[in-house]
Amino acid sequence: AAVVRAAIRLAHELGLDIIAEGVETEAQVRFLMGTGCEQAQGYYFSRPVTALKATELLREGRVDPAAGPLRGLTSSAA
């Protein structure tokens, strides 16, 4: 946890955007939000899908194409 916090702090100080990869649990999302990480991806949000499936989900309105920063704990629509 200390290494992640330090990496996020360093990235912020350098003006870099941060995307946490491999997020699988609500606890991880809460931790990241608490440390200032604004974007994340991983199984918590969605298992991998094909390009065709991603297009289908977007057309059906089941995924926000511009979801933006982490603001809440919303499970995947996929």
N, CA, C and O atoms as a GROMACS GRO file, in nm:
protein
  312
    1ALA      N    1   0.082  -0.119   0.000
    1ALA     CA    2   0.000   0.000   0.000
    1ALA      C    3   0.087   0.126   0.000
    1ALA      O    4   0.054   0.224  -0.066
    2ALA      N    5   0.196   0.122   0.073
    2ALA     CA    6   0.284   0.239   0.080
    2ALA      C    7   0.347   0.269  -0.056
    2ALA      O    8   0.362   0.386  -0.094
    3VAL      N    9   0.383   0.166  -0.130
    3VAL     CA   10   0.443   0.184  -0.262
    3VAL      C   11   0.341   0.246  -0.358
    3VAL      O   12   0.375   0.335  -0.435
    4VAL      N   13   0.218   0.198  -0.352
    4VAL     CA   14   0.112   0.252  -0.439
    4VAL      C   15   0.088   0.399  -0.407
    4VAL      O   16   0.080   0.482  -0.497
    5ARG      N   17   0.075   0.430  -0.278
    5ARG     CA   18   0.055   0.570  -0.238
    5ARG      C   19   0.170   0.659  -0.286
    5ARG      O   20   0.147   0.769  -0.336
    6ALA      N   21   0.293   0.610  -0.272
    6ALA     CA   22   0.410   0.687  -0.315
    6ALA      C   23   0.411   0.707  -0.467
    6ALA      O   24   0.443   0.816  -0.515
    7ALA      N   25   0.376   0.603  -0.541
    7ALA     CA   26   0.373   0.613  -0.687
    7ALA      C   27   0.267   0.713  -0.732
    7ALA      O   28   0.291   0.792  -0.824
    8ILE      N   29   0.150   0.711  -0.669
    8ILE     CA   30   0.043   0.804  -0.704
    8ILE      C   31   0.085   0.947  -0.669
    8ILE      O   32   0.063   1.038  -0.748
    9ARG      N   33   0.145   0.966  -0.553
    9ARG     CA   34   0.190   1.099  -0.512
    9ARG      C   35   0.296   1.151  -0.610
    9ARG      O   36   0.290   1.267  -0.651
   10LEU      N   37   0.392   1.067  -0.648
   10LEU     CA   38   0.496   1.107  -0.742
   10LEU      C   39   0.435   1.144  -0.877
   10LEU      O   40   0.471   1.247  -0.936
   11ALA      N   41   0.344   1.062  -0.926
   11ALA     CA   42   0.279   1.091  -1.054
   11ALA      C   43   0.206   1.225  -1.049
   11ALA      O   44   0.215   1.304  -1.143
   12HIS      N   45   0.136   1.252  -0.940
   12HIS     CA   46   0.067   1.381  -0.925
   12HIS      C   47   0.168   1.496  -0.927
   12HIS      O   48   0.145   1.598  -0.993
   13GLU      N   49   0.278   1.481  -0.856
   13GLU     CA   50   0.380   1.586  -0.851
   13GLU      C   51   0.442   1.611  -0.988
   13GLU      O   52   0.486   1.723  -1.016
   14LEU      N   53   0.447   1.508  -1.072
   14LEU     CA   54   0.501   1.521  -1.207
   14LEU      C   55   0.396   1.562  -1.308
   14LEU      O   56   0.427   1.580  -1.426
   15GLY      N   57   0.272   1.577  -1.264
   15GLY     CA   58   0.164   1.618  -1.354
   15GLY      C   59   0.117   1.507  -1.446
   15GLY      O   60   0.063   1.534  -1.554
   16LEU      N   61   0.137   1.384  -1.406
   16LEU     CA   62   0.098   1.270  -1.489
   16LEU      C   63  -0.041   1.219  -1.453
   16LEU      O   64  -0.084   1.230  -1.339
   17ASP      N   65  -0.110   1.165  -1.553
   17ASP     CA   66  -0.236   1.097  -1.528
   17ASP      C   67  -0.206   0.956  -1.480
   17ASP      O   68  -0.105   0.896  -1.516
   18ILE      N   69  -0.296   0.904  -1.396
   18ILE     CA   70  -0.275   0.772  -1.337
   18ILE      C   71  -0.394   0.683  -1.371
   18ILE      O   72  -0.510   0.724  -1.355
   19ILE      N   73  -0.366   0.562  -1.417
   19ILE     CA   74  -0.471   0.462  -1.437
   19ILE      C   75  -0.424   0.335  -1.365
   19ILE      O   76  -0.325   0.274  -1.403
   20ALA      N   77  -0.497   0.298  -1.262
   20ALA     CA   78  -0.464   0.174  -1.189
   20ALA      C   79  -0.519   0.056  -1.269
   20ALA      O   80  -0.634   0.058  -1.311
   21GLU      N   81  -0.437  -0.045  -1.288
   21GLU     CA   82  -0.477  -0.162  -1.364
   21GLU      C   83  -0.487  -0.282  -1.271
   21GLU      O   84  -0.413  -0.292  -1.174
   22GLY      N   85  -0.579  -0.372  -1.303
   22GLY     CA   86  -0.591  -0.494  -1.224
   22GLY      C   87  -0.680  -0.482  -1.102
   22GLY      O   88  -0.668  -0.561  -1.009
   23VAL      N   89  -0.768  -0.383  -1.102
   23VAL     CA   90  -0.857  -0.362  -0.988
   23VAL      C   91  -0.965  -0.470  -0.989
   23VAL      O   92  -1.036  -0.487  -1.088
   24GLU      N   93  -0.978  -0.543  -0.879
   24GLU     CA   94  -1.071  -0.655  -0.873
   24GLU      C   95  -1.174  -0.646  -0.761
   24GLU      O   96  -1.272  -0.720  -0.764
   25THR      N   97  -1.154  -0.558  -0.663
   25THR     CA   98  -1.246  -0.555  -0.549
   25THR      C   99  -1.290  -0.413  -0.516
   25THR      O  100  -1.225  -0.315  -0.552
   26GLU      N  101  -1.402  -0.404  -0.445
   26GLU     CA  102  -1.451  -0.275  -0.398
   26GLU      C  103  -1.350  -0.212  -0.303
   26GLU      O  104  -1.332  -0.090  -0.305
   27ALA      N  105  -1.286  -0.292  -0.221
   27ALA     CA  106  -1.186  -0.239  -0.128
   27ALA      C  107  -1.071  -0.172  -0.203
   27ALA      O  108  -1.021  -0.068  -0.160
   28GLN      N  109  -1.030  -0.231  -0.314
   28GLN     CA  110  -0.924  -0.170  -0.394
   28GLN      C  111  -0.970  -0.038  -0.454
   28GLN      O  112  -0.894   0.059  -0.457
   29VAL      N  113  -1.095  -0.032  -0.501
   29VAL     CA  114  -1.148   0.094  -0.555
   29VAL      C  115  -1.149   0.200  -0.447
   29VAL      O  116  -1.105   0.313  -0.470
   30ARG      N  117  -1.198   0.166  -0.330
   30ARG     CA  118  -1.202   0.262  -0.218
   30ARG      C  119  -1.061   0.311  -0.181
   30ARG      O  120  -1.040   0.430  -0.157
   31PHE      N  121  -0.966   0.219  -0.177
   31PHE     CA  122  -0.828   0.256  -0.146
   31PHE      C  123  -0.775   0.355  -0.250
   31PHE      O  124  -0.718   0.458  -0.216
   32LEU      N  125  -0.794   0.322  -0.377
   32LEU     CA  126  -0.745   0.409  -0.485
   32LEU      C  127  -0.810   0.546  -0.481
   32LEU      O  128  -0.742   0.648  -0.498
   33MET      N  129  -0.940   0.550  -0.458
   33MET     CA  130  -1.009   0.678  -0.448
   33MET      C  131  -0.952   0.760  -0.332
   33MET      O  132  -0.936   0.881  -0.343
   34GLY      N  133  -0.923   0.693  -0.223
   34GLY     CA  134  -0.869   0.761  -0.105
   34GLY      C  135  -0.728   0.812  -0.124
   34GLY      O  136  -0.684   0.902  -0.052
   35THR      N  137  -0.655   0.757  -0.220
   35THR     CA  138  -0.517   0.799  -0.244
   35THR      C  139  -0.507   0.900  -0.358
   35THR      O  140  -0.397   0.946  -0.390
   36GLY      N  141  -0.620   0.932  -0.420
   36GLY     CA  142  -0.619   1.031  -0.527
   36GLY      C  143  -0.606   0.973  -0.666
   36GLY      O  144  -0.591   1.048  -0.762
   37CYS      N  145  -0.612   0.842  -0.680
   37CYS     CA  146  -0.612   0.781  -0.812
   37CYS      C  147  -0.750   0.802  -0.874
   37CYS      O  148  -0.851   0.767  -0.814
   38GLU      N  149  -0.753   0.860  -0.993
   38GLU     CA  150  -0.881   0.898  -1.052
   38GLU      C  151  -0.933   0.803  -1.158
   38GLU      O  152  -1.050   0.814  -1.197
   39GLN      N  153  -0.852   0.711  -1.206
   39GLN     CA  154  -0.897   0.620  -1.309
   39GLN      C  155  -0.846   0.479  -1.280
   39GLN      O  156  -0.736   0.461  -1.227
   40ALA      N  157  -0.927   0.381  -1.315
   40ALA     CA  158  -0.888   0.243  -1.291
   40ALA      C  159  -0.955   0.151  -1.391
   40ALA      O  160  -1.058   0.185  -1.451
   41GLN      N  161  -0.897   0.036  -1.408
   41GLN     CA  162  -0.957  -0.067  -1.492
   41GLN      C  163  -0.929  -0.201  -1.428
   41GLN      O  164  -0.836  -0.216  -1.348
   42GLY      N  165  -1.009  -0.298  -1.464
   42GLY     CA  166  -0.989  -0.431  -1.410
   42GLY      C  167  -1.119  -0.508  -1.401
   42GLY      O  168  -1.225  -0.457  -1.438
   43TYR      N  169  -1.110  -0.631  -1.353
   43TYR     CA  170  -1.226  -0.719  -1.346
   43TYR      C  171  -1.339  -0.665  -1.259
   43TYR      O  172  -1.454  -0.702  -1.279
   44TYR      N  173  -1.308  -0.578  -1.164
   44TYR     CA  174  -1.415  -0.520  -1.082
   44TYR      C  175  -1.517  -0.448  -1.171
   44TYR      O  176  -1.637  -0.451  -1.143
   45PHE      N  177  -1.469  -0.385  -1.276
   45PHE     CA  178  -1.555  -0.308  -1.365
   45PHE      C  179  -1.609  -0.392  -1.480
   45PHE      O  180  -1.725  -0.378  -1.518
   46SER      N  181  -1.526  -0.479  -1.536
   46SER     CA  182  -1.569  -0.563  -1.648
   46SER      C  183  -1.462  -0.666  -1.679
   46SER      O  184  -1.342  -0.639  -1.672
   47ARG      N  185  -1.507  -0.784  -1.714
   47ARG     CA  186  -1.416  -0.882  -1.772
   47ARG      C  187  -1.386  -0.835  -1.914
   47ARG      O  188  -1.461  -0.754  -1.968
   48PRO      N  189  -1.280  -0.883  -1.976
   48PRO     CA  190  -1.249  -0.843  -2.113
   48PRO      C  191  -1.365  -0.879  -2.207
   48PRO      O  192  -1.428  -0.984  -2.193
   49VAL      N  193  -1.390  -0.791  -2.302
   49VAL     CA  194  -1.493  -0.817  -2.403
   49VAL      C  195  -1.432  -0.790  -2.540
   49VAL      O  196  -1.334  -0.717  -2.553
   50THR      N  197  -1.492  -0.850  -2.642
   50THR     CA  198  -1.446  -0.827  -2.778
   50THR      C  199  -1.485  -0.685  -2.821
   50THR      O  200  -1.568  -0.621  -2.758
   51ALA      N  201  -1.424  -0.639  -2.928
   51ALA     CA  202  -1.458  -0.507  -2.982
   51ALA      C  203  -1.606  -0.503  -3.020
   51ALA      O  204  -1.673  -0.402  -2.999
   52LEU      N  205  -1.656  -0.612  -3.077
   52LEU     CA  206  -1.797  -0.619  -3.115
   52LEU      C  207  -1.887  -0.606  -2.993
   52LEU      O  208  -1.986  -0.533  -2.996
   53LYS      N  209  -1.854  -0.677  -2.886
   53LYS     CA  210  -1.933  -0.671  -2.762
   53LYS      C  211  -1.926  -0.531  -2.701
   53LYS      O  212  -2.026  -0.479  -2.652
   54ALA      N  213  -1.808  -0.470  -2.702
   54ALA     CA  214  -1.793  -0.334  -2.648
   54ALA      C  215  -1.881  -0.236  -2.726
   54ALA      O  216  -1.946  -0.150  -2.667
   55THR      N  217  -1.882  -0.249  -2.858
   55THR     CA  218  -1.967  -0.164  -2.941
   55THR      C  219  -2.114  -0.185  -2.907
   55THR      O  220  -2.190  -0.088  -2.896
   56GLU      N  221  -2.153  -0.310  -2.891
   56GLU     CA  222  -2.291  -0.343  -2.854
   56GLU      C  223  -2.329  -0.281  -2.720
   56GLU      O  224  -2.436  -0.222  -2.706
   57LEU      N  225  -2.242  -0.293  -2.621
   57LEU     CA  226  -2.269  -0.236  -2.488
   57LEU      C  227  -2.283  -0.084  -2.495
   57LEU      O  228  -2.370  -0.026  -2.430
   58LEU      N  229  -2.198  -0.020  -2.574
   58LEU     CA  230  -2.206   0.126  -2.590
   58LEU      C  231  -2.336   0.167  -2.658
   58LEU      O  232  -2.402   0.261  -2.614
   59ARG      N  233  -2.373   0.096  -2.764
   59ARG     CA  234  -2.498   0.128  -2.836
   59ARG      C  235  -2.620   0.110  -2.748
   59ARG      O  236  -2.716   0.186  -2.758
   60GLU      N  237  -2.617   0.010  -2.662
   60GLU     CA  238  -2.731  -0.017  -2.574
   60GLU      C  239  -2.733   0.076  -2.452
   60GLU      O  240  -2.826   0.071  -2.372
   61GLY      N  241  -2.631   0.160  -2.438
   61GLY     CA  242  -2.625   0.251  -2.325
   61GLY      C  243  -2.590   0.183  -2.194
   61GLY      O  244  -2.616   0.237  -2.087
   62ARG      N  245  -2.531   0.065  -2.203
   62ARG     CA  246  -2.496  -0.010  -2.081
   62ARG      C  247  -2.357   0.025  -2.030
   62ARG      O  248  -2.317  -0.019  -1.922
   63VAL      N  249  -2.284   0.106  -2.107
   63VAL     CA  250  -2.151   0.151  -2.067
   63VAL      C  251  -2.139   0.297  -2.109
   63VAL      O  252  -2.175   0.332  -2.220
   64ASP      N  253  -2.089   0.380  -2.021
   64ASP     CA  254  -2.068   0.520  -2.052
   64ASP      C  255  -1.933   0.533  -2.122
   64ASP      O  256  -1.830   0.504  -2.062
   65PRO      N  257  -1.931   0.578  -2.249
   65PRO     CA  258  -1.805   0.586  -2.323
   65PRO      C  259  -1.708   0.688  -2.265
   65PRO      O  260  -1.589   0.684  -2.295
   66ALA      N  261  -1.757   0.780  -2.184
   66ALA     CA  262  -1.672   0.881  -2.122
   66ALA      C  263  -1.697   0.884  -1.972
   66ALA      O  264  -1.728   0.988  -1.915
   67ALA      N  265  -1.684   0.769  -1.909
   67ALA     CA  266  -1.717   0.757  -1.767
   67ALA      C  267  -1.634   0.851  -1.680
   67ALA      O  268  -1.681   0.897  -1.576
   68GLY      N  269  -1.513   0.879  -1.721
   68GLY     CA  270  -1.431   0.974  -1.649
   68GLY      C  271  -1.375   0.920  -1.519
   68GLY      O  272  -1.364   0.799  -1.500
   69PRO      N  273  -1.341   1.012  -1.429
   69PRO     CA  274  -1.276   0.973  -1.304
   69PRO      C  275  -1.362   0.883  -1.216
   69PRO      O  276  -1.485   0.881  -1.229
   70LEU      N  277  -1.297   0.810  -1.129
   70LEU     CA  278  -1.367   0.728  -1.031
   70LEU      C  279  -1.450   0.819  -0.941
   70LEU      O  280  -1.396   0.908  -0.876
   71ARG      N  281  -1.579   0.797  -0.938
   71ARG     CA  282  -1.666   0.879  -0.854
   71ARG      C  283  -1.749   0.792  -0.762
   71ARG      O  284  -1.801   0.841  -0.661
   72GLY      N  285  -1.762   0.668  -0.794
   72GLY     CA  286  -1.844   0.581  -0.712
   72GLY      C  287  -1.808   0.437  -0.737
   72GLY      O  288  -1.714   0.405  -0.810
   73LEU      N  289  -1.882   0.352  -0.677
   73LEU     CA  290  -1.856   0.210  -0.688
   73LEU      C  291  -1.968   0.147  -0.768
   73LEU      O  292  -2.066   0.100  -0.710
   74THR      N  293  -1.953   0.144  -0.898
   74THR     CA  294  -2.056   0.091  -0.986
   74THR      C  295  -2.005  -0.037  -1.048
   74THR      O  296  -1.898  -0.039  -1.109
   75SER      N  297  -2.080  -0.143  -1.034
   75SER     CA  298  -2.040  -0.269  -1.094
   75SER      C  299  -2.053  -0.263  -1.244
   75SER      O  300  -2.122  -0.177  -1.299
   76SER      N  301  -1.988  -0.354  -1.310
   76SER     CA  302  -1.987  -0.364  -1.454
   76SER      C  303  -2.124  -0.397  -1.511
   76SER      O  304  -2.204  -0.468  -1.449
   77ALA      N  305  -2.148  -0.344  -1.630
   77ALA     CA  306  -2.270  -0.380  -1.703
   77ALA      C  307  -2.244  -0.500  -1.791
   77ALA      O  308  -2.338  -0.558  -1.846
   78ALA      N  309  -2.118  -0.538  -1.807
   78ALA     CA  310  -2.083  -0.646  -1.898
   78ALA      C  311  -2.104  -0.781  -1.836
   78ALA      O  312  -2.078  -0.883  -1.901
   0.00000   0.00000   0.00000
